[in-house]
GROMACS .gro file of N, CA and C in nm:
model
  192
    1UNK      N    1 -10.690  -9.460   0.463
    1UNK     CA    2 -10.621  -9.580   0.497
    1UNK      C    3 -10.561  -9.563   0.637
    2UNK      N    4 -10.590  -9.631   0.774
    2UNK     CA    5 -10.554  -9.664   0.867
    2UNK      C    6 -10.390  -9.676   0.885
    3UNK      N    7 -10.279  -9.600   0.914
    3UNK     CA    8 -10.188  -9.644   0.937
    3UNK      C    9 -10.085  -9.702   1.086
    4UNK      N   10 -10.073  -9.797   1.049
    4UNK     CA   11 -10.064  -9.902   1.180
    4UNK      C   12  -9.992  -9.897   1.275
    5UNK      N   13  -9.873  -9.868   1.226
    5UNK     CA   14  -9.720  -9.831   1.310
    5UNK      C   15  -9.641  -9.706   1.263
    6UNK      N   16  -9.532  -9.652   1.328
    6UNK     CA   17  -9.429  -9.565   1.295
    6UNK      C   18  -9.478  -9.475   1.363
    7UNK      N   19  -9.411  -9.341   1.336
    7UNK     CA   20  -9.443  -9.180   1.337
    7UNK      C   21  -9.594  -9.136   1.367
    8UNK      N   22  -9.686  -9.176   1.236
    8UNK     CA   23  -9.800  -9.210   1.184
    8UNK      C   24  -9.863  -9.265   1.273
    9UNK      N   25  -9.866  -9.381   1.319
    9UNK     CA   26  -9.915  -9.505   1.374
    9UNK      C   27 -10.050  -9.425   1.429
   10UNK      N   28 -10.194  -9.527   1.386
   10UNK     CA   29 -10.274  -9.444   1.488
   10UNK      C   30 -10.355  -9.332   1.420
   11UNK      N   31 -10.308  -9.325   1.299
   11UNK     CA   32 -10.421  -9.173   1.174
   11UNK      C   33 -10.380  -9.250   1.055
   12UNK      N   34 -10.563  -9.204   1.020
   12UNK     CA   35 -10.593  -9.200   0.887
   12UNK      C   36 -10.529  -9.145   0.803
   13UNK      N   37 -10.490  -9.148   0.670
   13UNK     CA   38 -10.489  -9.101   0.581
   13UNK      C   39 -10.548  -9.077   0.437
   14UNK      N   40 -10.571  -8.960   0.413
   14UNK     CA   41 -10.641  -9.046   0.214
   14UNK      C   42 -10.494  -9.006   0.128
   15UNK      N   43 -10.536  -9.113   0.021
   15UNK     CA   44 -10.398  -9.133  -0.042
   15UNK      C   45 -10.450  -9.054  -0.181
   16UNK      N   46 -10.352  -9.026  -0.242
   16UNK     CA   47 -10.384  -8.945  -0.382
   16UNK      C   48 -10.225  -8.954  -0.461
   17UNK      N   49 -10.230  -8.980  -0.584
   17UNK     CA   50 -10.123  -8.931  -0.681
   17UNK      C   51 -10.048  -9.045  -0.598
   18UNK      N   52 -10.065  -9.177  -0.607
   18UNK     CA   53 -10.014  -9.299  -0.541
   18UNK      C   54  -9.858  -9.331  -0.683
   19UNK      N   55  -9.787  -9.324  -0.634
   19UNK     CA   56  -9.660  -9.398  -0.736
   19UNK      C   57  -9.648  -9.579  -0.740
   20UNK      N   58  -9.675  -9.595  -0.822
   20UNK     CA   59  -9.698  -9.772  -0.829
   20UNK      C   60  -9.597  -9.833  -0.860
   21UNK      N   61  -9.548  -9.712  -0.961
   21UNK     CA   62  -9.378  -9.792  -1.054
   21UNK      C   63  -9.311  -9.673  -1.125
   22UNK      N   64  -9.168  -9.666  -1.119
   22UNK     CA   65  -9.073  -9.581  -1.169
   22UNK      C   66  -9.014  -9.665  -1.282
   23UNK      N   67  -9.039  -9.608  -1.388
   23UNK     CA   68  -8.950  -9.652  -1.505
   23UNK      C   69  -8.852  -9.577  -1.556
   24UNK      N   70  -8.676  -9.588  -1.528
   24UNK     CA   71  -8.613  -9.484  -1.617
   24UNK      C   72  -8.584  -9.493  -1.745
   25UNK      N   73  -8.617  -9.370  -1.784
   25UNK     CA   74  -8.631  -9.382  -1.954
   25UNK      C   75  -8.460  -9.329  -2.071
   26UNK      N   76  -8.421  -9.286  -1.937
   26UNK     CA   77  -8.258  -9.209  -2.026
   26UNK      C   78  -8.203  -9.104  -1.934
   27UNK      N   79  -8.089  -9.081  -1.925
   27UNK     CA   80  -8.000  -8.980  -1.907
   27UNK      C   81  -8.040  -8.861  -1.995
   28UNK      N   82  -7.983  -8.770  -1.920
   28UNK     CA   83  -8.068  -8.639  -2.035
   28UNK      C   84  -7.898  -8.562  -2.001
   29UNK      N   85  -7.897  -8.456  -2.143
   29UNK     CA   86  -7.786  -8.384  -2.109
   29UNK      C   87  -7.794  -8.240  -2.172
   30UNK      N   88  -7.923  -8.246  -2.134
   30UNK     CA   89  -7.969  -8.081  -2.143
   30UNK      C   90  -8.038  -8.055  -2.269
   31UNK      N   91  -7.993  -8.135  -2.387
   31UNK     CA   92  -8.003  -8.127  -2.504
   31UNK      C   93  -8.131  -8.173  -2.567
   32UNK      N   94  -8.240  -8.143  -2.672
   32UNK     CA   95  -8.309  -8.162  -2.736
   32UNK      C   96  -8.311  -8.362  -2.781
   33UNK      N   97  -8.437  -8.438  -2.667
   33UNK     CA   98  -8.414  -8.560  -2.694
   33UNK      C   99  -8.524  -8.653  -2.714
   34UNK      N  100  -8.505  -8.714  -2.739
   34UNK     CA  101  -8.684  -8.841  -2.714
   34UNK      C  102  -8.656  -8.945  -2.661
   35UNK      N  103  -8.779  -8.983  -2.636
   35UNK     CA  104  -8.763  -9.119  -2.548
   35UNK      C  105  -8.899  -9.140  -2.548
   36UNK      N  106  -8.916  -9.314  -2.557
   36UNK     CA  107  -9.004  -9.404  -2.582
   36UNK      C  108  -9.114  -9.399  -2.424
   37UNK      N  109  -9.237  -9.349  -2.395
   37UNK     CA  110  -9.308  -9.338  -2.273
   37UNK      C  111  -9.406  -9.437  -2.286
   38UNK      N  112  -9.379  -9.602  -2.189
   38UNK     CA  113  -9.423  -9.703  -2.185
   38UNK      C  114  -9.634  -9.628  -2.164
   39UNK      N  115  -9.717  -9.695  -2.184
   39UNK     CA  116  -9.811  -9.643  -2.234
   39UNK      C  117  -9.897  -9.714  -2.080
   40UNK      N  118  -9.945  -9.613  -1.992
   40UNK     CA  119 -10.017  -9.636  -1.866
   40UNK      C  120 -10.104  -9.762  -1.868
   41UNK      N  121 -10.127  -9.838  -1.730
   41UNK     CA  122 -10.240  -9.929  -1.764
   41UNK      C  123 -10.341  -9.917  -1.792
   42UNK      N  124 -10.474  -9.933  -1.782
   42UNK     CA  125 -10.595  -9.900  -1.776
   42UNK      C  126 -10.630  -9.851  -1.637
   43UNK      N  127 -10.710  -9.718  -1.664
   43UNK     CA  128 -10.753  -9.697  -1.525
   43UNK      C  129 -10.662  -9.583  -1.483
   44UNK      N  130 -10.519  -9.612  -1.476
   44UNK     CA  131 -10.386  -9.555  -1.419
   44UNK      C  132 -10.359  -9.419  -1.514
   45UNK      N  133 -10.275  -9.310  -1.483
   45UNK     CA  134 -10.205  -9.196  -1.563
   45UNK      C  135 -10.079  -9.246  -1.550
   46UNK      N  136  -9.971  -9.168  -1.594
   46UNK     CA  137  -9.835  -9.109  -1.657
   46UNK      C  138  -9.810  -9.037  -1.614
   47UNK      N  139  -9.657  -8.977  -1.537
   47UNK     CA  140  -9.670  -8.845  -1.518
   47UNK      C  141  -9.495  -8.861  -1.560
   48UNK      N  142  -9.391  -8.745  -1.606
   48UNK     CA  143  -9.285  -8.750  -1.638
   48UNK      C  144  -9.186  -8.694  -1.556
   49UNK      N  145  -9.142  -8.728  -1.456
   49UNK     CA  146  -9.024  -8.644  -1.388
   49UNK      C  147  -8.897  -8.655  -1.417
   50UNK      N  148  -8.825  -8.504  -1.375
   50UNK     CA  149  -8.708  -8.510  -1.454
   50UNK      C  150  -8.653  -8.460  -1.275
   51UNK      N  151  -8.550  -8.557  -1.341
   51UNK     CA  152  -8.464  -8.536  -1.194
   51UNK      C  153  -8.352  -8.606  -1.140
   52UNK      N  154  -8.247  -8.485  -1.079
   52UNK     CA  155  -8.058  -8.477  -1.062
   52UNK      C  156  -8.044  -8.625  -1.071
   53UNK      N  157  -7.946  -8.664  -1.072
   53UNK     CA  158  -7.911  -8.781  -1.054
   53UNK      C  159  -8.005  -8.936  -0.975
   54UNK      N  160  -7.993  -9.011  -0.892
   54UNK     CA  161  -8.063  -9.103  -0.855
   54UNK      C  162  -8.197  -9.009  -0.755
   55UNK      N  163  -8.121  -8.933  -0.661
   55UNK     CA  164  -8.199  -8.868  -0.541
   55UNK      C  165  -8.173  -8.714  -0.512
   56UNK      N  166  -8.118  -8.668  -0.642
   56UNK     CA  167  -8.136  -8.522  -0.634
   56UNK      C  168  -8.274  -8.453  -0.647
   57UNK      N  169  -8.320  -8.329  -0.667
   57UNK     CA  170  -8.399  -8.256  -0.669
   57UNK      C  171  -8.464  -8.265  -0.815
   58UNK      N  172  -8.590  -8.242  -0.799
   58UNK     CA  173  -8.650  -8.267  -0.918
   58UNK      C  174  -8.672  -8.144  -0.987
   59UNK      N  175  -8.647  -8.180  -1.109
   59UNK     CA  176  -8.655  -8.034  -1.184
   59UNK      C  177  -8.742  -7.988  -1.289
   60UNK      N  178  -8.846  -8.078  -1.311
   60UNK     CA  179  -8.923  -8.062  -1.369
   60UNK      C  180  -9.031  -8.207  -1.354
   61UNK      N  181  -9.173  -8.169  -1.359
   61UNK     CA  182  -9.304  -8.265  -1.346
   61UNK      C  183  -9.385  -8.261  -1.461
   62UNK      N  184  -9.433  -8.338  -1.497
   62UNK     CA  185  -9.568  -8.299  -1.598
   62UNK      C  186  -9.637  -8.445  -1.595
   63UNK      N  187  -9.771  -8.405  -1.587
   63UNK     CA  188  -9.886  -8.535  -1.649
   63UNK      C  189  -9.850  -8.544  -1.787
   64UNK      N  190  -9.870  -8.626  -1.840
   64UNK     CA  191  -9.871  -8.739  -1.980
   64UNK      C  192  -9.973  -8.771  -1.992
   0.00000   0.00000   0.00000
């Protein structure tokens, strides 16, 4: 994908592992929990991140 302006402006890129939509599913508090994982579109994966507050560090990833 051609990117047009900024930093960038001027190079290609290929895109991969694209984020389309963030759904939060719960507060976690360390403790043994569940939660309901809305079910991917067609076509699309899942992946589960766990992480600090709004924009802290992420502390854990996994595909679904």
């Amino acid at each position: 994908m051609p990117i047009k302006a900024g930093e960038n402006g001027g190079r290609t890129i290929v895109h991969k592992n694209i984020v389309r939509e963030l759904t939060a599913l719960g507060a976690w508090n360390g403790r043994a929990a569940h939660y309901t994982v809305p079910k991917a579109r067609a076509g699309l994966e899942s992946v589960l991140i766990l992480q600090v507050g709004r924009a802290g560090p992420v502390i854990a990833a996994r595909r679904i």
